[in-house]
PDB file of C-alpha atoms in Angstrom:
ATOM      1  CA  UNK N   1      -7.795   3.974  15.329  1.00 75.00           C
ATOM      2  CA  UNK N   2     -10.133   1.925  13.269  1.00 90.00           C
ATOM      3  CA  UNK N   3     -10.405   2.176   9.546  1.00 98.00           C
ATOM      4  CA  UNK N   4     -13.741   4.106   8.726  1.00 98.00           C
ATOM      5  CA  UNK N   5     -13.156   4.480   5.394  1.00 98.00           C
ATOM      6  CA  UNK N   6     -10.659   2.347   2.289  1.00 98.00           C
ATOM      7  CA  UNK N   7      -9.657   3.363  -1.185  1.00 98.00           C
ATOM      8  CA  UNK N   8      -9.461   1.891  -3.748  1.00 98.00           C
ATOM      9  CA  UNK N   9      -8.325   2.754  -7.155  1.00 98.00           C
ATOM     10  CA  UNK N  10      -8.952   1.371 -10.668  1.00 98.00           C
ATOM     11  CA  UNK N  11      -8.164   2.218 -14.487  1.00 96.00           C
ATOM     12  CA  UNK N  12     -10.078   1.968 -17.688  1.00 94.00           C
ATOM     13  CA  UNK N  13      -8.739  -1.183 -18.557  1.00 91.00           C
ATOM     14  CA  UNK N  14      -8.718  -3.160 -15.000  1.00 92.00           C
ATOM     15  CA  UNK N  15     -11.372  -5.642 -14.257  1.00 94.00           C
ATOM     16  CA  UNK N  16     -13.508  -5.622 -11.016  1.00 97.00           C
ATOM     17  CA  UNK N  17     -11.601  -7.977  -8.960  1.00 96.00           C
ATOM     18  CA  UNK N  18      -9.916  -5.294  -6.684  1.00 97.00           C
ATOM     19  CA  UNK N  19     -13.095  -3.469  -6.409  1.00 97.00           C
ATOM     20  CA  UNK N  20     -14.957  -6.577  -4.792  1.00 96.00           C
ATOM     21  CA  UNK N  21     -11.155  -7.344  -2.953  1.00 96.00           C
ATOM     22  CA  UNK N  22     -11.988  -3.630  -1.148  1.00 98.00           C
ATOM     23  CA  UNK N  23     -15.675  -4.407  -0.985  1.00 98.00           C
ATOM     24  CA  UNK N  24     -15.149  -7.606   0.977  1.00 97.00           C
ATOM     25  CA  UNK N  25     -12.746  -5.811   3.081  1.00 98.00           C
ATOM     26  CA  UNK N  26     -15.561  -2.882   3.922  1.00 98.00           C
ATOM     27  CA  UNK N  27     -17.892  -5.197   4.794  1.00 97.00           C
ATOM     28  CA  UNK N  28     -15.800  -7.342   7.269  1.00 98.00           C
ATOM     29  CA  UNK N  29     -15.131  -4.289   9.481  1.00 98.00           C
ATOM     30  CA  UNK N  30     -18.028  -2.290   8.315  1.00 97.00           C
ATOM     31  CA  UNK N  31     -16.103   0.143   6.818  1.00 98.00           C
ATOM     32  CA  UNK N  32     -17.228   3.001   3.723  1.00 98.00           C
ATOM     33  CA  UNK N  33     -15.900   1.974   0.260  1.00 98.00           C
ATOM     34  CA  UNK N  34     -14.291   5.165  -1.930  1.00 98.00           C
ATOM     35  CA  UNK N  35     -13.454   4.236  -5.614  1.00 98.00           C
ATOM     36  CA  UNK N  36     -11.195   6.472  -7.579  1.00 98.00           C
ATOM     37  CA  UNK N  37     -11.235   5.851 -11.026  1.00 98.00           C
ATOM     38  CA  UNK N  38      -8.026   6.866 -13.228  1.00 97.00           C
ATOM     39  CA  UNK N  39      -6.728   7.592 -16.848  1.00 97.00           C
ATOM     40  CA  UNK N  40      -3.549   9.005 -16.865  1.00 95.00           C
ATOM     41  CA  UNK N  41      -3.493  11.494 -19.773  1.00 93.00           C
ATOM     42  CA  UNK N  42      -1.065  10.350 -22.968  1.00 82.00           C
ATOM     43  CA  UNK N  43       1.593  12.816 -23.355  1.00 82.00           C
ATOM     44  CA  UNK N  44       1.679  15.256 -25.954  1.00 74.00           C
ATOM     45  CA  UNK N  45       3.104  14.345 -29.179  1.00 64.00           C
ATOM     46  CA  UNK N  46       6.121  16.207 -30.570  1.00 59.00           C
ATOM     47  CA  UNK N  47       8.199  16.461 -27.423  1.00 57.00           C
ATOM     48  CA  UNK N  48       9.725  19.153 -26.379  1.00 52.00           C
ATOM     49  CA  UNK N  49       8.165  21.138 -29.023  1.00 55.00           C
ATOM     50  CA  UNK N  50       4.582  20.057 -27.411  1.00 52.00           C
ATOM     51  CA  UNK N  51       2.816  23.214 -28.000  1.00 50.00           C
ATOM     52  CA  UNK N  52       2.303  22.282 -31.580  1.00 59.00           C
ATOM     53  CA  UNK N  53      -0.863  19.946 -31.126  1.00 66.00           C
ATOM     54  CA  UNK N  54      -1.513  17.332 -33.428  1.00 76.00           C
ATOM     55  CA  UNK N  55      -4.708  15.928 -34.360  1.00 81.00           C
ATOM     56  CA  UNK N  56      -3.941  12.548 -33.441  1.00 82.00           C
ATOM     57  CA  UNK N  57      -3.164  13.184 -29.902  1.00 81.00           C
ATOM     58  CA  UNK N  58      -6.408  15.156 -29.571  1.00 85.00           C
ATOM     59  CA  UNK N  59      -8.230  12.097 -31.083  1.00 87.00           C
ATOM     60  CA  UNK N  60      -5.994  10.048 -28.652  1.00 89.00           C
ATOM     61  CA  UNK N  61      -7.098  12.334 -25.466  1.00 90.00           C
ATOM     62  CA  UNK N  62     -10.821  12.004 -26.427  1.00 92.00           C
ATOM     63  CA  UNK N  63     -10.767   8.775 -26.625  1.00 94.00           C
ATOM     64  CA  UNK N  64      -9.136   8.477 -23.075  1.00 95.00           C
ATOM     65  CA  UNK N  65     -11.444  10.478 -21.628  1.00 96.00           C
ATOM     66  CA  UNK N  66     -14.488   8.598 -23.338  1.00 97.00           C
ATOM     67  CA  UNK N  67     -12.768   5.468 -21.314  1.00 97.00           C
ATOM     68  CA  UNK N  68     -12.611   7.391 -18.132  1.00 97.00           C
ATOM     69  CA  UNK N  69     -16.600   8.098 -18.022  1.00 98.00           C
ATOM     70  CA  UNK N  70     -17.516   4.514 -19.532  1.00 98.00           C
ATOM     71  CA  UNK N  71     -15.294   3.137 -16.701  1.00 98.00           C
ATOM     72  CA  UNK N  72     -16.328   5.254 -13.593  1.00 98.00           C
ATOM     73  CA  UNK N  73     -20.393   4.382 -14.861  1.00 98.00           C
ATOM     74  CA  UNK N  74     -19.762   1.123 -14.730  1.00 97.00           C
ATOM     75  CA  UNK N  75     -18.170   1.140 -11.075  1.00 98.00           C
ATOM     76  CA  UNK N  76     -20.939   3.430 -10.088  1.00 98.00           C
ATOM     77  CA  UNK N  77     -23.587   0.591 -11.635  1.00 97.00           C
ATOM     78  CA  UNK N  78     -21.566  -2.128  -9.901  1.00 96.00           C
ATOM     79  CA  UNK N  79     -21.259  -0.096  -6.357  1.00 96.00           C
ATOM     80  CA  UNK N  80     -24.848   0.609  -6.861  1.00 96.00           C
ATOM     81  CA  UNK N  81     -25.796  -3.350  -6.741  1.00 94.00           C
ATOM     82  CA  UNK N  82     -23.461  -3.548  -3.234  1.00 92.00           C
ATOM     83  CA  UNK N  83     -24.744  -3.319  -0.133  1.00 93.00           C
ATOM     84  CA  UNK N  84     -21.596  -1.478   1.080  1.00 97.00           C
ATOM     85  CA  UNK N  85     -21.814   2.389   1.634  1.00 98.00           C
ATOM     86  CA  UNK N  86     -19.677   3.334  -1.650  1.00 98.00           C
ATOM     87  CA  UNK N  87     -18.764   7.013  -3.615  1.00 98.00           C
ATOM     88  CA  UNK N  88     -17.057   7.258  -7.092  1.00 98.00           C
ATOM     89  CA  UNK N  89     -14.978  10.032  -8.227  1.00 98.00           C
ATOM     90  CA  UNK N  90     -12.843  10.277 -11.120  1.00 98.00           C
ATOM     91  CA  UNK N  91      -9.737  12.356 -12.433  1.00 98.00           C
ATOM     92  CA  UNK N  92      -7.918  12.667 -15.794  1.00 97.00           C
ATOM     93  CA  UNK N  93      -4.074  13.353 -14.749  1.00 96.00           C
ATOM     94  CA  UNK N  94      -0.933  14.043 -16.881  1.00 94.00           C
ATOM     95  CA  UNK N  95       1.804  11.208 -15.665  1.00 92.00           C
ATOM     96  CA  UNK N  96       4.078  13.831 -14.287  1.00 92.00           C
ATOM     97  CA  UNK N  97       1.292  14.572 -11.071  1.00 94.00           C
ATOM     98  CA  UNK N  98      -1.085  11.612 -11.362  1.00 97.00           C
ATOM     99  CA  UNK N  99       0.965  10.326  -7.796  1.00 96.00           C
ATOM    100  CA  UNK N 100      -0.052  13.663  -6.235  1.00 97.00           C
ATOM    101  CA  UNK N 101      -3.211  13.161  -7.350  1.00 98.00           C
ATOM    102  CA  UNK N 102      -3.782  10.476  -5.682  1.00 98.00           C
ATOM    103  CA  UNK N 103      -2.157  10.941  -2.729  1.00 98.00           C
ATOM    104  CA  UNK N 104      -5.096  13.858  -2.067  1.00 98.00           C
ATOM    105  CA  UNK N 105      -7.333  11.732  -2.860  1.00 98.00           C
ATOM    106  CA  UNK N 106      -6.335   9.510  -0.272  1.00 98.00           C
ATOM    107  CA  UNK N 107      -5.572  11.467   2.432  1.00 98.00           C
ATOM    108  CA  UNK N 108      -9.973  11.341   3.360  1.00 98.00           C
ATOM    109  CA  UNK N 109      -9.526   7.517   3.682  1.00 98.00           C
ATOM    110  CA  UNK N 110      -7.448   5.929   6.283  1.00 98.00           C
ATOM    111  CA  UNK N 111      -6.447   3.113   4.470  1.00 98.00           C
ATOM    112  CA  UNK N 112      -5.504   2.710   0.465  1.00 98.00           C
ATOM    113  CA  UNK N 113      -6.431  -0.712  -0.819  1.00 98.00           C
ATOM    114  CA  UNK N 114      -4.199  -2.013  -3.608  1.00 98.00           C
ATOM    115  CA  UNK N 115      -5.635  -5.467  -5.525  1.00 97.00           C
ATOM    116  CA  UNK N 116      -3.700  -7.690  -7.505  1.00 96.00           C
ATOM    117  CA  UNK N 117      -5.358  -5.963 -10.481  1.00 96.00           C
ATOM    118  CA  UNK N 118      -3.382  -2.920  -9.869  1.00 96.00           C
ATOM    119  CA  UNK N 119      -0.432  -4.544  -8.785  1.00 95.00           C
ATOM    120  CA  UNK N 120      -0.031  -6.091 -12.461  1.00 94.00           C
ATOM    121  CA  UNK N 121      -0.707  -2.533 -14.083  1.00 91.00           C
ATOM    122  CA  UNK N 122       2.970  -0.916 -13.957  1.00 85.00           C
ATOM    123  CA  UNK N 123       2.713   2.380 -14.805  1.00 88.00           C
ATOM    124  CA  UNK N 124      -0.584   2.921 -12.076  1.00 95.00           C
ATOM    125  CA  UNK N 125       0.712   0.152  -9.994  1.00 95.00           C
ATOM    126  CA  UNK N 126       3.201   2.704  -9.273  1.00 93.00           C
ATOM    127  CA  UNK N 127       1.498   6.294  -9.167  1.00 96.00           C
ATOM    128  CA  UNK N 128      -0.830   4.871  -6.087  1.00 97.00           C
ATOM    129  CA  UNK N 129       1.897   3.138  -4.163  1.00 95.00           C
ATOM    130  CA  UNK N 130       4.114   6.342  -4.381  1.00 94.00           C
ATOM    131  CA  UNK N 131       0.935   8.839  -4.038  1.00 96.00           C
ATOM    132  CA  UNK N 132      -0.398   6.785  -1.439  1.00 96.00           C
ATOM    133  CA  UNK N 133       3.062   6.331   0.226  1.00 95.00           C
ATOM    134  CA  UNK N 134       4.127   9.916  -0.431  1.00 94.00           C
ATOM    135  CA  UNK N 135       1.399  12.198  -0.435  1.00 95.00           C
ATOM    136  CA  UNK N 136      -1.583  10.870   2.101  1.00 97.00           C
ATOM    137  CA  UNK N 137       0.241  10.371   5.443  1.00 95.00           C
ATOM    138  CA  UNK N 138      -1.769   7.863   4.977  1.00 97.00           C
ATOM    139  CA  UNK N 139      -1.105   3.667   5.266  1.00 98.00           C
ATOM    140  CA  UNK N 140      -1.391   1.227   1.864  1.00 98.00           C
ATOM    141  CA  UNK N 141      -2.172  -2.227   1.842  1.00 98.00           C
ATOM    142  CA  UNK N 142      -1.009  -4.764  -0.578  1.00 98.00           C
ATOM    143  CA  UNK N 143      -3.272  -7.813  -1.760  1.00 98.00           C
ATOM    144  CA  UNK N 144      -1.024  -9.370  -3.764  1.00 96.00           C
ATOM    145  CA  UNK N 145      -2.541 -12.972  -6.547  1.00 94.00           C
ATOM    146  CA  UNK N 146      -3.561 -15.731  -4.749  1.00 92.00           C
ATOM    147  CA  UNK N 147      -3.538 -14.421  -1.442  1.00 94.00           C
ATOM    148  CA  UNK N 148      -6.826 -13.731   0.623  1.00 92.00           C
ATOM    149  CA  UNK N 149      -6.570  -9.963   2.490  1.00 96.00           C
ATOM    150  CA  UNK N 150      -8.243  -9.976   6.271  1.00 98.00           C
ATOM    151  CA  UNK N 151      -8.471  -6.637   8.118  1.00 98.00           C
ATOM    152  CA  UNK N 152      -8.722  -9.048  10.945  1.00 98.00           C
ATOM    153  CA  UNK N 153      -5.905 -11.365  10.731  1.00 98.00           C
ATOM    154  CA  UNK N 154      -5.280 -13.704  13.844  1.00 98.00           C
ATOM    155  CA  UNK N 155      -1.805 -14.161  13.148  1.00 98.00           C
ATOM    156  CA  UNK N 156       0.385 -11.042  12.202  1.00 98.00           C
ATOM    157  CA  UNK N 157       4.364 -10.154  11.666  1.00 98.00           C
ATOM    158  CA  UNK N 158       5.757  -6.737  12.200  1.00 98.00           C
ATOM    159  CA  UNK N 159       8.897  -6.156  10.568  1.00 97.00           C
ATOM    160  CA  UNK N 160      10.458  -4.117  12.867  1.00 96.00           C
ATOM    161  CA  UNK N 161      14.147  -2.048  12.522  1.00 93.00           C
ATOM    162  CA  UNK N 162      13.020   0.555  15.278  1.00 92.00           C
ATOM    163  CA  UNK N 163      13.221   3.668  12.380  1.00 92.00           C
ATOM    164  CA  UNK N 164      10.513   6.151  12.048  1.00 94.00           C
ATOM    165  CA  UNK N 165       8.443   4.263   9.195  1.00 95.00           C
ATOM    166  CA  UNK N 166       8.033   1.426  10.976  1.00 96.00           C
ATOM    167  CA  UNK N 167       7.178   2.916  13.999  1.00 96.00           C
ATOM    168  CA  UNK N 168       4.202   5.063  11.674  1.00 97.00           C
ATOM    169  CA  UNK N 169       3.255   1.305  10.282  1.00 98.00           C
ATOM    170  CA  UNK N 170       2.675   0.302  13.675  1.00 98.00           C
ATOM    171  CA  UNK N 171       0.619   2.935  15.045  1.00 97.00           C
ATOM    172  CA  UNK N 172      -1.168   2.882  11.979  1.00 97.00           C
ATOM    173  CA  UNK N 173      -2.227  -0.790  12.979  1.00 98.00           C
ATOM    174  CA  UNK N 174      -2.522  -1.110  16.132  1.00 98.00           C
ATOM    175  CA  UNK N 175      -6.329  -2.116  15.809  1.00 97.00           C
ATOM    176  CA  UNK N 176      -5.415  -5.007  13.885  1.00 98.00           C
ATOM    177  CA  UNK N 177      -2.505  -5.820  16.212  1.00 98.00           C
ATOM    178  CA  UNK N 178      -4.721  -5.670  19.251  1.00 98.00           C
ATOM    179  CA  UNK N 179      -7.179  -7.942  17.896  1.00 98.00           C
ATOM    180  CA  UNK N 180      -4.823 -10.554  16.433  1.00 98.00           C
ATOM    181  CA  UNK N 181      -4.146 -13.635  18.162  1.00 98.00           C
ATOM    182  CA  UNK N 182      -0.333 -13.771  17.877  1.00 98.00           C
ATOM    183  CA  UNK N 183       1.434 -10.834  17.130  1.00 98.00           C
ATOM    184  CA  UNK N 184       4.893 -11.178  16.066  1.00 98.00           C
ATOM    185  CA  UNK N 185       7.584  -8.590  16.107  1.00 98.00           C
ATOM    186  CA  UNK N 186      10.640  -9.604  14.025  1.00 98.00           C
ATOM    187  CA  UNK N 187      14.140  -8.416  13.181  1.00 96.00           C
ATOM    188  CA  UNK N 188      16.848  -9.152  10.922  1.00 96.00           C
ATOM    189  CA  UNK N 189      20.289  -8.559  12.144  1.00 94.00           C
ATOM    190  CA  UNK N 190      19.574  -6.221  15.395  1.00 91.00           C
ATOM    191  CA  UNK N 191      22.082  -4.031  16.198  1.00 84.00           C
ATOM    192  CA  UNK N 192      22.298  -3.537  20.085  1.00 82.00           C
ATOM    193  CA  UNK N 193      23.309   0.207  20.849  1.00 74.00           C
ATOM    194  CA  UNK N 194      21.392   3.256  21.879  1.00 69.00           C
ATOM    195  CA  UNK N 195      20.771   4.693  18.462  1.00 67.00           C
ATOM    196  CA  UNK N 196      19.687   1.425  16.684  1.00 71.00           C
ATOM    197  CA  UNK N 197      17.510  -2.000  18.659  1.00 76.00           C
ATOM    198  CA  UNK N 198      18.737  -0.479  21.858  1.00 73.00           C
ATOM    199  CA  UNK N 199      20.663  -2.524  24.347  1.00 79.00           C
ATOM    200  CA  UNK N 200      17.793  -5.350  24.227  1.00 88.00           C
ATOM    201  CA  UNK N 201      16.769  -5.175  21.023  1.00 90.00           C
ATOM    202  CA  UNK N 202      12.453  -5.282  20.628  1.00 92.00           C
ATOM    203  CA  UNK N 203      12.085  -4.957  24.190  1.00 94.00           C
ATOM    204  CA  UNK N 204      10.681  -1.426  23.520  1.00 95.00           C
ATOM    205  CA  UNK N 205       8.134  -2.389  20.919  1.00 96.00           C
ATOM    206  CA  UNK N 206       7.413  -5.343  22.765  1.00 97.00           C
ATOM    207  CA  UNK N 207       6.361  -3.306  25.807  1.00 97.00           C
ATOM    208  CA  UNK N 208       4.297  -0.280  23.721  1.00 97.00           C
ATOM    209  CA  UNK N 209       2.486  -2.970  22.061  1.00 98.00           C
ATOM    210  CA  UNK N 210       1.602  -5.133  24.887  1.00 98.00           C
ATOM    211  CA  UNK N 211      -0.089  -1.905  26.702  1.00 98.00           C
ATOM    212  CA  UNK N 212      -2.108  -1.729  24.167  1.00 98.00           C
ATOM    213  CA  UNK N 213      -2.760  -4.893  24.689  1.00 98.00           C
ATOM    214  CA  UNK N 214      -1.371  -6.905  22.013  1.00 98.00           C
ATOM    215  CA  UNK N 215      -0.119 -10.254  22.387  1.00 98.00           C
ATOM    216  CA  UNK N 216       3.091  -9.826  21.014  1.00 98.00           C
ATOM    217  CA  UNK N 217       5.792 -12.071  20.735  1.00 98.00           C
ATOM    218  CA  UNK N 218       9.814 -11.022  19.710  1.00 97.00           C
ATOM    219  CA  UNK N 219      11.673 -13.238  17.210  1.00 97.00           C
ATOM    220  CA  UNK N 220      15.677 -11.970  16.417  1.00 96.00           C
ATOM    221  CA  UNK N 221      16.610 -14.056  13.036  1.00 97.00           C
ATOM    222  CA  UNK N 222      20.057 -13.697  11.408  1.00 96.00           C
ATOM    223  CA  UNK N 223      20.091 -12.728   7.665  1.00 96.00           C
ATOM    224  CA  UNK N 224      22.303 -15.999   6.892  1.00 95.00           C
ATOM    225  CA  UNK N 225      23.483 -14.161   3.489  1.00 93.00           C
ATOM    226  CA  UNK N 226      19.949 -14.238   2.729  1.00 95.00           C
ATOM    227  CA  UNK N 227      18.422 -10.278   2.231  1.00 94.00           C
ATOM    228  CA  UNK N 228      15.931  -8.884   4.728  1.00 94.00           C
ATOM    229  CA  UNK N 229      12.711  -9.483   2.489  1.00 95.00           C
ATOM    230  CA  UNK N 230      13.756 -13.169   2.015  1.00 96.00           C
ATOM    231  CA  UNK N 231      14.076 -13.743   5.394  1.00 97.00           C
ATOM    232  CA  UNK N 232      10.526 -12.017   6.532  1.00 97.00           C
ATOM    233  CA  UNK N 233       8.833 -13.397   3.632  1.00 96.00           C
ATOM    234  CA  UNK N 234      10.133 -16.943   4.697  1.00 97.00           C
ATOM    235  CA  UNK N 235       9.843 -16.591   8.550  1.00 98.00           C
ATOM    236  CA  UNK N 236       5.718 -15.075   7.325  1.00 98.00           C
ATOM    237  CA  UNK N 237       5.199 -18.745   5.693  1.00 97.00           C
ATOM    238  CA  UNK N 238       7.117 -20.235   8.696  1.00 97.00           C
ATOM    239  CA  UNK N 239       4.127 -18.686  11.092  1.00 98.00           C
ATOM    240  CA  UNK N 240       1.267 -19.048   9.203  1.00 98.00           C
ATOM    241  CA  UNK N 241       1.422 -14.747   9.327  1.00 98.00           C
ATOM    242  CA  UNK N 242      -1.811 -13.932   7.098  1.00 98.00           C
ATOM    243  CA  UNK N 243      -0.578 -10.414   7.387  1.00 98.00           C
ATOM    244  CA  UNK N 244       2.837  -8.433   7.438  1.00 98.00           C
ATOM    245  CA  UNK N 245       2.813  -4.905   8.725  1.00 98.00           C
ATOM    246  CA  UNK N 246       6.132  -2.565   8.099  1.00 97.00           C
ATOM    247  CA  UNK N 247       7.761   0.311   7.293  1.00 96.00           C
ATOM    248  CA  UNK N 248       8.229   1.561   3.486  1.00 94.00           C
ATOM    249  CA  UNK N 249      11.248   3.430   1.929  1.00 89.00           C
ATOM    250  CA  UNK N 250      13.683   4.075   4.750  1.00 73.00           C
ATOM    251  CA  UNK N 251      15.852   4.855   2.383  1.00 60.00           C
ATOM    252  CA  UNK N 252      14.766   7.755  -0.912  1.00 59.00           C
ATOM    253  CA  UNK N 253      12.939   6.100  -3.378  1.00 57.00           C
ATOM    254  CA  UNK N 254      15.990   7.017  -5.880  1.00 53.00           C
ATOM    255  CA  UNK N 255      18.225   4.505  -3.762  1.00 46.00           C
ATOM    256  CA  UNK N 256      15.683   2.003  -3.662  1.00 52.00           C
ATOM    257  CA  UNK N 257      15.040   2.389  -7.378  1.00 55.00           C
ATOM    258  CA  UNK N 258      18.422   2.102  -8.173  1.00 41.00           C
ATOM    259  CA  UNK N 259      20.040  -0.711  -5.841  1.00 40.00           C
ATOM    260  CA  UNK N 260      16.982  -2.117  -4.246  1.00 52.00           C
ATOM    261  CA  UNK N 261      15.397  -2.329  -1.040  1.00 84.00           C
ATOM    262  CA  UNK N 262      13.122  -4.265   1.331  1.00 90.00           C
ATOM    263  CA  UNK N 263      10.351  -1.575   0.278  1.00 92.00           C
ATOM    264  CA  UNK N 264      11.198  -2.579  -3.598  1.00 90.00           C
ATOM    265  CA  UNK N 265      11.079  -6.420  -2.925  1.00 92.00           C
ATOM    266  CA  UNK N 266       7.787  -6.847  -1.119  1.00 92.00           C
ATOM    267  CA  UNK N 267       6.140  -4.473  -3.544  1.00 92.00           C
ATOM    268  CA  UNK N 268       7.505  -6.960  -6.478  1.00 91.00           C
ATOM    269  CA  UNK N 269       7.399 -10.406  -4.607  1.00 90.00           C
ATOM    270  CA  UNK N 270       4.969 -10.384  -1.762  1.00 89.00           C
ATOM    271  CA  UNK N 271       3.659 -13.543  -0.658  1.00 93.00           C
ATOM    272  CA  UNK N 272       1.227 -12.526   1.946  1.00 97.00           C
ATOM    273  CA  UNK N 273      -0.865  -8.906   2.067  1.00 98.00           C
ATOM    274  CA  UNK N 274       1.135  -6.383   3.750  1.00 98.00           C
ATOM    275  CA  UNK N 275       0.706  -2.859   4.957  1.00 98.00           C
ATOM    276  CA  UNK N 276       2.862  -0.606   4.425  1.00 97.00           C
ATOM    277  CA  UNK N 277       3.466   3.154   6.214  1.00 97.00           C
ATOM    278  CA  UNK N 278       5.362   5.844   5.793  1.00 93.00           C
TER     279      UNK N 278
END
């Protein structure tokens, strides 16, 4: 399915660079451009005993808000000057449901955009992945510093462990995939049974991706002691990959929090854009 529409989302105090990342992006497949534009509300002061509301935090809550329309004008002004097909809405969420937020706001695009500009903002970085991740059914992609994001990539790697997410990150792409020149499917330790790689491990991906006429190629690669995300981000530089497509949180996001994960490593240390599904 082709993307029709991306979002993209931006705070008070973010510049425009991921809004003309997402621009660039709707223009190369002529795609619409939707802009959410986020404070997430400061918390109440006095804790637990929040119902007694001070007068800073109402000063504090004005102020925010004051950002919020300042910030979504000037998008609207710089969308305005585009010759991309663009809307701008805005929201004003407490912390505890600004990921849900999100997540319904992205569930009318088919593709969530997120620039190196958010990627550097921690406590939003993380809302939109999860909301995006978690709430949409909807795919992400990551444009990480330094790196130059194609929704049209001629060479692409698929990290591939045959679970659900990964087969939802495939689907999800299968318009890139089918218009990329080399298409490369790649696992890290297969395990050759029935309920893992199966008895010839990517054979099956191999062979639902080539009917859809991908040119797709299979590469096993032992971990070496290395982890997984070493190994795909190194075998990506290795193949000249200008895009990595996979699977996020196979595991709860309280595991991955706690003692990592492949999901938890690209986010932090991607080297190339990648799109993530869940």
């Amino acid at each position: 399915m082709p993307f029709k529409t991306l979002l993209t989302v931006t705070g008070a105090h973010q510049g425009d660079g991921d809004l003309k990342h997402a621009a660039g992006l709707c223009e190369e497949i002529h795609a619409h451009l939707s802009v959410f534009v986020l404070v997430i509300a400061a918390p109440p002061s006095g804790g637990e005993y929040a119902a007694v509301v001070s007068p800073a935090w109402l000063a504090e809550r004005e102020a925010e808000m004051e950002m919020l329309e300042k910030r979504t004008s000037a998008v609207s002004r710089l969308l305005s000057e585009s010759a991309v097909s663009a809307d701008v809405s805005s929201d004003y969420p407490d912390a505890a449901w600004a990921d849900e937020v999100i997540g319904r706001r992205a569930r009318y695009a088919d593709l969530t955009v997120v620039g190196p500009d958010l990627l550097a903002s921690h406590m939003l970085k993380e809302k939109v992945i999860e909301g995006g991740l978690f709430s949409s059914g909807k795919p992400i992609l990551l444009v990480p510093k330094s790196t130059r994001a194609t929704l049209k990539p001629k060479r692409v790697l698929v990290a591939w462990d045959a679970n659900l997410e990964a087969s939802r990150a495939v689907r999800e792409s299968l318009g890139i995939l089918a218009g990329a020149d080399e298409v490369r499917v790649v696992m890290v330790d297969p395990i050759e049974d029935e309920r893992h790689h199966g008895a010839e491990p990517g054979a099956d991906v191999a062979a639902y991706l080539a009917r859809h006429g991908v040119k797709v190629t299979v590469d096993r690669l032992p971990s070496s002691n290395r982890s997984i995300a070493d190994v795909l981000r190194q075998h990506a530089i290795d193949t000249g990959a200008e895009l990595m497509v996979m699977g996020a949180y196979g595991h709860s996001r309280l595991r991955e929090r706690i003692f990592g994960g492949v999901t938890k490593s690209m986010i932090e240390g991607a080297s190339l854009p990648v799109l993530m599904a869940r």
